[in-house]
JSON list of C-alpha atoms in Angstrom, two decimals:
[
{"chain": "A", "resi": 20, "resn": "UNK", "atom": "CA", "xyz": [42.82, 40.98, 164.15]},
{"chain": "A", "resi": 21, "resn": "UNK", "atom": "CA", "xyz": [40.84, 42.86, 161.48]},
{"chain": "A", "resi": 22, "resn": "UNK", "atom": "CA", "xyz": [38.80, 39.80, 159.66]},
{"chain": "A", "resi": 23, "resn": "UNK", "atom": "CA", "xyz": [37.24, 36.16, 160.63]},
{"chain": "A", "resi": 24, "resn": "UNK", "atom": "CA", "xyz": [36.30, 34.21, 157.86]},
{"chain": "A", "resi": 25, "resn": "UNK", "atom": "CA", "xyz": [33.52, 31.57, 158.88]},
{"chain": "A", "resi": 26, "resn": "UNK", "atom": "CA", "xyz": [33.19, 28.59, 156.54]},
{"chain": "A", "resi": 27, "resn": "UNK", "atom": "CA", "xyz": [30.60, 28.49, 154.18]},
{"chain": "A", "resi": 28, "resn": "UNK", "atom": "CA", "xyz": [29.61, 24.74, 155.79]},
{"chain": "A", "resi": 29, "resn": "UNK", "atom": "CA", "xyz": [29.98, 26.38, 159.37]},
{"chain": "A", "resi": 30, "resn": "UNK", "atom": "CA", "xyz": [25.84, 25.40, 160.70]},
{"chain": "A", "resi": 31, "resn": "UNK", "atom": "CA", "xyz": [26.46, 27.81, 163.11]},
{"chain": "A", "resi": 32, "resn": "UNK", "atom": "CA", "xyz": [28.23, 30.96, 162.35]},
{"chain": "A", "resi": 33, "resn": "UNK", "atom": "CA", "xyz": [28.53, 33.02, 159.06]},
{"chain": "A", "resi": 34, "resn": "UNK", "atom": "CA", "xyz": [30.00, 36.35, 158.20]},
{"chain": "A", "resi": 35, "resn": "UNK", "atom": "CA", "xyz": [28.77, 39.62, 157.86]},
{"chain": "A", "resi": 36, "resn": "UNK", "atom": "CA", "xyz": [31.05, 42.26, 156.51]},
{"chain": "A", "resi": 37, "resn": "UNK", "atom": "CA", "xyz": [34.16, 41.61, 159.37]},
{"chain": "A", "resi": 38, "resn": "UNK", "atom": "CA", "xyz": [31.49, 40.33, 162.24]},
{"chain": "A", "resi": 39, "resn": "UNK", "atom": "CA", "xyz": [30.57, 36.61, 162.81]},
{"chain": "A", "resi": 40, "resn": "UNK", "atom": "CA", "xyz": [26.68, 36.48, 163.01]},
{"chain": "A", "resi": 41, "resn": "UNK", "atom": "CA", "xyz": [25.08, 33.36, 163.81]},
{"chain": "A", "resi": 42, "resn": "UNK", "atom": "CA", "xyz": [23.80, 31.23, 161.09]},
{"chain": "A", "resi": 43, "resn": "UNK", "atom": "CA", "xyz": [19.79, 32.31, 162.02]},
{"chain": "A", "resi": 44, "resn": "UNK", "atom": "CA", "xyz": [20.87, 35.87, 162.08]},
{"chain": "A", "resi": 45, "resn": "UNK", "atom": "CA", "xyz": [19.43, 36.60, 165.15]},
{"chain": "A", "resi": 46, "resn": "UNK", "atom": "CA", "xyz": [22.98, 37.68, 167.02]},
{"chain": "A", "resi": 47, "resn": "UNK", "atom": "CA", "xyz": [25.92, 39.28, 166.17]},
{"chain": "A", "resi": 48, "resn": "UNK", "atom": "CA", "xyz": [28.65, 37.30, 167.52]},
{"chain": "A", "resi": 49, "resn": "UNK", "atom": "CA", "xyz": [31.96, 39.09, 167.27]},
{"chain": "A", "resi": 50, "resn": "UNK", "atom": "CA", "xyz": [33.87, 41.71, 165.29]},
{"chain": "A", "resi": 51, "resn": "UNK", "atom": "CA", "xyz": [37.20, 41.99, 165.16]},
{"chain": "A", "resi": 52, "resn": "UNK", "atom": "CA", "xyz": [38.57, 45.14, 166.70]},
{"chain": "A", "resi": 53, "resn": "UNK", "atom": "CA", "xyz": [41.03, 46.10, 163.54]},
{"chain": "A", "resi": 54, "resn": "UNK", "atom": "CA", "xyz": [38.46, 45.73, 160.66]},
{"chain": "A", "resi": 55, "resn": "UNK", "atom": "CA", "xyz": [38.94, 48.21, 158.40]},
{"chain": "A", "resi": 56, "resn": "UNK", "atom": "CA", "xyz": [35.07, 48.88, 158.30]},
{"chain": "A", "resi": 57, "resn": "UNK", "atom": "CA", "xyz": [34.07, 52.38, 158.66]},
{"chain": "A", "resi": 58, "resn": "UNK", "atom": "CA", "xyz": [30.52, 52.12, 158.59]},
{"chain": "A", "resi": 59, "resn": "UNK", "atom": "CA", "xyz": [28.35, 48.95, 159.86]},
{"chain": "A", "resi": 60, "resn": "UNK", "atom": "CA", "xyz": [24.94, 48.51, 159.36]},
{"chain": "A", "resi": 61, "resn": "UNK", "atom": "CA", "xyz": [23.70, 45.62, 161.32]},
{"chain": "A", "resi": 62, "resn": "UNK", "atom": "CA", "xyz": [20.67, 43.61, 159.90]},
{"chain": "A", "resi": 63, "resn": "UNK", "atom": "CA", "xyz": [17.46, 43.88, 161.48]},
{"chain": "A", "resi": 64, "resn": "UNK", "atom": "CA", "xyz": [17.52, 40.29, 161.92]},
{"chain": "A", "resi": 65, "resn": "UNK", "atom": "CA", "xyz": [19.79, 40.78, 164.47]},
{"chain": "A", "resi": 66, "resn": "UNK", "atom": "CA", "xyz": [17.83, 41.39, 168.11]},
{"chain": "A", "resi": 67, "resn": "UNK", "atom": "CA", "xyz": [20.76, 41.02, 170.42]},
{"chain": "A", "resi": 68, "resn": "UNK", "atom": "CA", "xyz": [24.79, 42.10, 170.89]},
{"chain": "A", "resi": 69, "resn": "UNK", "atom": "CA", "xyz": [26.65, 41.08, 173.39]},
{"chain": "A", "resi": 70, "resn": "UNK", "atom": "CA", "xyz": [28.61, 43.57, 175.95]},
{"chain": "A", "resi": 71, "resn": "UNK", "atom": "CA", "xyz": [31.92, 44.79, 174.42]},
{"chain": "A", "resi": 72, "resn": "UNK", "atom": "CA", "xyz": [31.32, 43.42, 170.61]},
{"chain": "A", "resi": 73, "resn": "UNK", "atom": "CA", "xyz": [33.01, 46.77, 168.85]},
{"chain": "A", "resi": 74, "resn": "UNK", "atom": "CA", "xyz": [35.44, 47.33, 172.18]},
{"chain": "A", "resi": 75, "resn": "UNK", "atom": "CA", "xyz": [38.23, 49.59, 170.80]},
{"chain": "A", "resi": 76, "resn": "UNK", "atom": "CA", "xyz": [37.32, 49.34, 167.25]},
{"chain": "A", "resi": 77, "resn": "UNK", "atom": "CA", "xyz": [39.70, 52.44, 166.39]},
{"chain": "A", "resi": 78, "resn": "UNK", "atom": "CA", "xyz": [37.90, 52.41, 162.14]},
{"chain": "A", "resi": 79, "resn": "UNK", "atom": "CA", "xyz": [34.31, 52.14, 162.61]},
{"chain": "A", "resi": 80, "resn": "UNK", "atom": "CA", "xyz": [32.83, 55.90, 162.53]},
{"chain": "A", "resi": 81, "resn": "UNK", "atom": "CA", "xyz": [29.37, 55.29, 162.12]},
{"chain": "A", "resi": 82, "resn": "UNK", "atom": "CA", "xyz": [26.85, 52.49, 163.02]},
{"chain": "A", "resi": 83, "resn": "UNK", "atom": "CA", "xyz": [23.34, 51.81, 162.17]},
{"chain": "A", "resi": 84, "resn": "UNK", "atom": "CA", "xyz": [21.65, 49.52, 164.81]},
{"chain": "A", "resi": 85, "resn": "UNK", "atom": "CA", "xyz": [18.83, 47.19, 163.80]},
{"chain": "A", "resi": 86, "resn": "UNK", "atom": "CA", "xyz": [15.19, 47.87, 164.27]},
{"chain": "A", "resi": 87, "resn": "UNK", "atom": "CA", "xyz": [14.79, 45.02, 166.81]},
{"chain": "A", "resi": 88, "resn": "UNK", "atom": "CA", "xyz": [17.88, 45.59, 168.89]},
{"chain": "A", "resi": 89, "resn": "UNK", "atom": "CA", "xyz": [16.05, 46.81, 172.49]},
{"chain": "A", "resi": 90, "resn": "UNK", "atom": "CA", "xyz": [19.40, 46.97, 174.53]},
{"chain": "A", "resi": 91, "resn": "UNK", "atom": "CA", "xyz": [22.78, 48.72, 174.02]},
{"chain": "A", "resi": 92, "resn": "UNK", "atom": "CA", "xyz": [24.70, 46.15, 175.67]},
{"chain": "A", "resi": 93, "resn": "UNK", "atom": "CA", "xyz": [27.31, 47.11, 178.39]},
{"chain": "A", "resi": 94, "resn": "UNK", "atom": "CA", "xyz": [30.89, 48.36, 176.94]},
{"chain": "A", "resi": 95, "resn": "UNK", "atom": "CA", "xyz": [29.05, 47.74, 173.38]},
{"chain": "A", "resi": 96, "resn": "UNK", "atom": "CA", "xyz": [30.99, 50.52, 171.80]},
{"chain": "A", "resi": 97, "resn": "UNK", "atom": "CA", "xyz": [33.55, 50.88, 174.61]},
{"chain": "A", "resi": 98, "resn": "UNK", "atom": "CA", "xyz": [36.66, 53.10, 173.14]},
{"chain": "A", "resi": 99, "resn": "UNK", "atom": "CA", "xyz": [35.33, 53.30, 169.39]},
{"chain": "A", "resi": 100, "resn": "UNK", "atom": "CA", "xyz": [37.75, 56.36, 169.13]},
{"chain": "A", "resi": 101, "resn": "UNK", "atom": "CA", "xyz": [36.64, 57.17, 165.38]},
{"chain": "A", "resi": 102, "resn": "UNK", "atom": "CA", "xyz": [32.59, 56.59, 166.05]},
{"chain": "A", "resi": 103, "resn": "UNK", "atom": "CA", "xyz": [31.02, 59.88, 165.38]},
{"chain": "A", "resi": 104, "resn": "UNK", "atom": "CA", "xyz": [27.63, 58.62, 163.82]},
{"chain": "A", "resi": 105, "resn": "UNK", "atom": "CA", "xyz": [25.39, 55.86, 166.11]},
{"chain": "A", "resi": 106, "resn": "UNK", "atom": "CA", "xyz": [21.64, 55.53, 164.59]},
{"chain": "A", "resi": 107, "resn": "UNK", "atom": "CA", "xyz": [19.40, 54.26, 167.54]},
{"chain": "A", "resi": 108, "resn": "UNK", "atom": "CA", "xyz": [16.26, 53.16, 166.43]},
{"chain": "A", "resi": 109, "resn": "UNK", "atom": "CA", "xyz": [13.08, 53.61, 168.26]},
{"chain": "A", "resi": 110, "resn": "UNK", "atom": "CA", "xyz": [12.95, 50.17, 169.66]},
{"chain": "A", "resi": 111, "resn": "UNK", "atom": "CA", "xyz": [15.81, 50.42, 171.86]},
{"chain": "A", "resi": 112, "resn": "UNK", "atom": "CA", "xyz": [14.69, 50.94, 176.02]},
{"chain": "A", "resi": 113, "resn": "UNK", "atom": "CA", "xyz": [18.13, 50.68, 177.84]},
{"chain": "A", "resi": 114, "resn": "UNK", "atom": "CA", "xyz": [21.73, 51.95, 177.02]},
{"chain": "A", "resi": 115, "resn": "UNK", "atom": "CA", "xyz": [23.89, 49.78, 179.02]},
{"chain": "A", "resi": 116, "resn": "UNK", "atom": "CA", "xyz": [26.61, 51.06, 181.31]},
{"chain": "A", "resi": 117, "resn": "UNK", "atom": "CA", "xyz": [29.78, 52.17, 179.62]},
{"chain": "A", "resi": 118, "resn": "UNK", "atom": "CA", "xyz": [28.06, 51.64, 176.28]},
{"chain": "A", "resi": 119, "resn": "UNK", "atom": "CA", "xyz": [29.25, 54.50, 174.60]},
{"chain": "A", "resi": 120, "resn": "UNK", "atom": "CA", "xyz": [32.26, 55.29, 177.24]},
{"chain": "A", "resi": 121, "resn": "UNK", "atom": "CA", "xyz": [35.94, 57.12, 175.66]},
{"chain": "A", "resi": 122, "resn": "UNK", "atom": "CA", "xyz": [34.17, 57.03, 172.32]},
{"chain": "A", "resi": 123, "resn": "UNK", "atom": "CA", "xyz": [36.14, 60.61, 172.01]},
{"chain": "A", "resi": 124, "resn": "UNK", "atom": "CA", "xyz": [34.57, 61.55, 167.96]},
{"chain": "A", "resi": 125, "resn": "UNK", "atom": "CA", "xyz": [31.13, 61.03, 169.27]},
{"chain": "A", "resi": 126, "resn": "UNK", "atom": "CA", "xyz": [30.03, 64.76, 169.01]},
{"chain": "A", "resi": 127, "resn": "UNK", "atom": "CA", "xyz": [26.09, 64.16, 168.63]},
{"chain": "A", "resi": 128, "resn": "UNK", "atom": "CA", "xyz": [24.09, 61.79, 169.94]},
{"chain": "A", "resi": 129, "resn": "UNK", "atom": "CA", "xyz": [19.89, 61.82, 169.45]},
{"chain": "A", "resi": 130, "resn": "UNK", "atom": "CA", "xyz": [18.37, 59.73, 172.29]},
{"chain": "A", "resi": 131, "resn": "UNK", "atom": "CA", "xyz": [14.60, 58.30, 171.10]},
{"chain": "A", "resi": 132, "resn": "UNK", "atom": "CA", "xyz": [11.36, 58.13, 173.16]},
{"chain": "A", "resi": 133, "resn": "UNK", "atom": "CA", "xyz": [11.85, 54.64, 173.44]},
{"chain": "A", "resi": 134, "resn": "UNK", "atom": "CA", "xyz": [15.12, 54.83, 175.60]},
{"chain": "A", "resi": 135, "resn": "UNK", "atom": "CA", "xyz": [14.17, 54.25, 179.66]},
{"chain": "A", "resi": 136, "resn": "UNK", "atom": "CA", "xyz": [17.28, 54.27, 181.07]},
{"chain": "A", "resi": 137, "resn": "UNK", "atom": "CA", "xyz": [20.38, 55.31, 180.08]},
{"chain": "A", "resi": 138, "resn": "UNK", "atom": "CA", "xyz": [22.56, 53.78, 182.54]},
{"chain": "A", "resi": 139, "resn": "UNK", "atom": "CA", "xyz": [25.88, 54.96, 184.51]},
{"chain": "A", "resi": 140, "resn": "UNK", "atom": "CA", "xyz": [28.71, 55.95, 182.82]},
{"chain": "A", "resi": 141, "resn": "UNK", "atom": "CA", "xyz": [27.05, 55.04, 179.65]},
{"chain": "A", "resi": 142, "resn": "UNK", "atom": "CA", "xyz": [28.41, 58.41, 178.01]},
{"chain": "A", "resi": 143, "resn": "UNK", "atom": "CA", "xyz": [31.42, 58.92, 179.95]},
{"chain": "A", "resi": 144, "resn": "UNK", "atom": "CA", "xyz": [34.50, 60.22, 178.72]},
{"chain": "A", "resi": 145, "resn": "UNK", "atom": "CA", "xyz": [33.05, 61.16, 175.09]},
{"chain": "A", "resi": 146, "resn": "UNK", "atom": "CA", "xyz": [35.41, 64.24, 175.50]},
{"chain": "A", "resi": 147, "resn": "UNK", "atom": "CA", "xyz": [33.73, 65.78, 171.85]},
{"chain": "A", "resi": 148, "resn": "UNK", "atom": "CA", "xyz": [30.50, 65.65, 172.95]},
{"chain": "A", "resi": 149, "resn": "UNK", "atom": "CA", "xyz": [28.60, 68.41, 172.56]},
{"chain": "A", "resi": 150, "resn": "UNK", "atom": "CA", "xyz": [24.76, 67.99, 172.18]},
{"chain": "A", "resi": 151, "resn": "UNK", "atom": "CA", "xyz": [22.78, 65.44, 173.31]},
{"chain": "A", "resi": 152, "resn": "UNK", "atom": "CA", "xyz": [19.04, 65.05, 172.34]},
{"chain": "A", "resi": 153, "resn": "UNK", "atom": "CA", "xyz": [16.72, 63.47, 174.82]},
{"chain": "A", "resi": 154, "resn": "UNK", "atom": "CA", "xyz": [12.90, 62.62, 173.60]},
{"chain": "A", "resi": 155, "resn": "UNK", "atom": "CA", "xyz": [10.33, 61.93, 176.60]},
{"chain": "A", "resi": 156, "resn": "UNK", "atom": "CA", "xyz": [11.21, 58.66, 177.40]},
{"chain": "A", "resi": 157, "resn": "UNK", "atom": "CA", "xyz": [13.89, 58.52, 179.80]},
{"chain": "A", "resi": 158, "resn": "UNK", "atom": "CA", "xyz": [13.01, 57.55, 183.30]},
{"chain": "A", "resi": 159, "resn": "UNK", "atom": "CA", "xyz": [16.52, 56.74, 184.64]},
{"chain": "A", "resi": 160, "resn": "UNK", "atom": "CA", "xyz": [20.00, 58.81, 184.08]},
{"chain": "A", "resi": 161, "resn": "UNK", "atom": "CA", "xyz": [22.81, 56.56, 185.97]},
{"chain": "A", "resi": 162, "resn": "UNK", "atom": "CA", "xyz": [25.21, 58.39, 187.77]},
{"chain": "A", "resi": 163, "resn": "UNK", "atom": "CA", "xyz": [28.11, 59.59, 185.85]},
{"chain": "A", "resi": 164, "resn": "UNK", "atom": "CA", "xyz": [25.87, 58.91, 182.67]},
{"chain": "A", "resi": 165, "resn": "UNK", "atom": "CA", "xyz": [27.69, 62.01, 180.80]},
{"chain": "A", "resi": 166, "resn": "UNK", "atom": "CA", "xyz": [30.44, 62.58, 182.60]}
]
């Protein structure tokens, strides 16, 4: 599926770009796996995701997260093969597991003070990864976290 058009009379749900937000803005909702959307910024309305909401979204290459997002949910990005770019803002604390798993164009990735834990497996099998920036923050590396 690569779009999911939300009436405008929907009280619950409306549409950002490809995702389905809900109508306070508060959470993103879904986002269709096909969209042809290479770069997503998401609001900073928005202070929660839920686990796998960009699973295997093969176009997206960059993302911008919101300033009030404080988790990267679990599987969040799980097998974004084209991500390369993820801004983290300094409000997030915890990278979930799997988060950013077999995203394989993910070459950088610039972890802020903010971040606690960056849980297991959260980086594993980003086979293009090549630096990672960690600022003083991190308390917790889960096993496998970079594998």
């Amino acid at each position: 599926m690569s779009e999911i058009i939300v009436s405008e009379n929907n009280p619950y749900y409306k549409n950002l770009d490809s995702a389905v937000i809900s109508s306070d803005g508060k959470s993103l909702v879904t986002y269709p796996a096909q969209s042809p959307v290479k770069t997503f910024i998401i609001p900073d309305s928005v202070t929660q995701m839920p686990p796998n909401i960009f699973d295997a979204c093969s176009n997206l290459e960059k993302v911008e997260l919101s300033e009030n997002i404080t988790t990267i949910s679990y599987s969040a990005f799980y097998g974004c093969s084209s991500l390369n770019t993820v801004y983290i803002k300094n409000n997030v604390t915890l990278i979930d597991e799997c988060a950013f798993s077999d995203c394989t164009a993910l070459e950088y990735i610039y972890i802020p003070s903010s971040v606690e834990t960056i849980a297991d497996s959260a980086f594993d099998g980003c086979s293009s990864l090549k630096y990672v920036v960690m600022e003083d923050g991190v308390e917790l590396i889960g096993s496998n976290a970079f594998s």
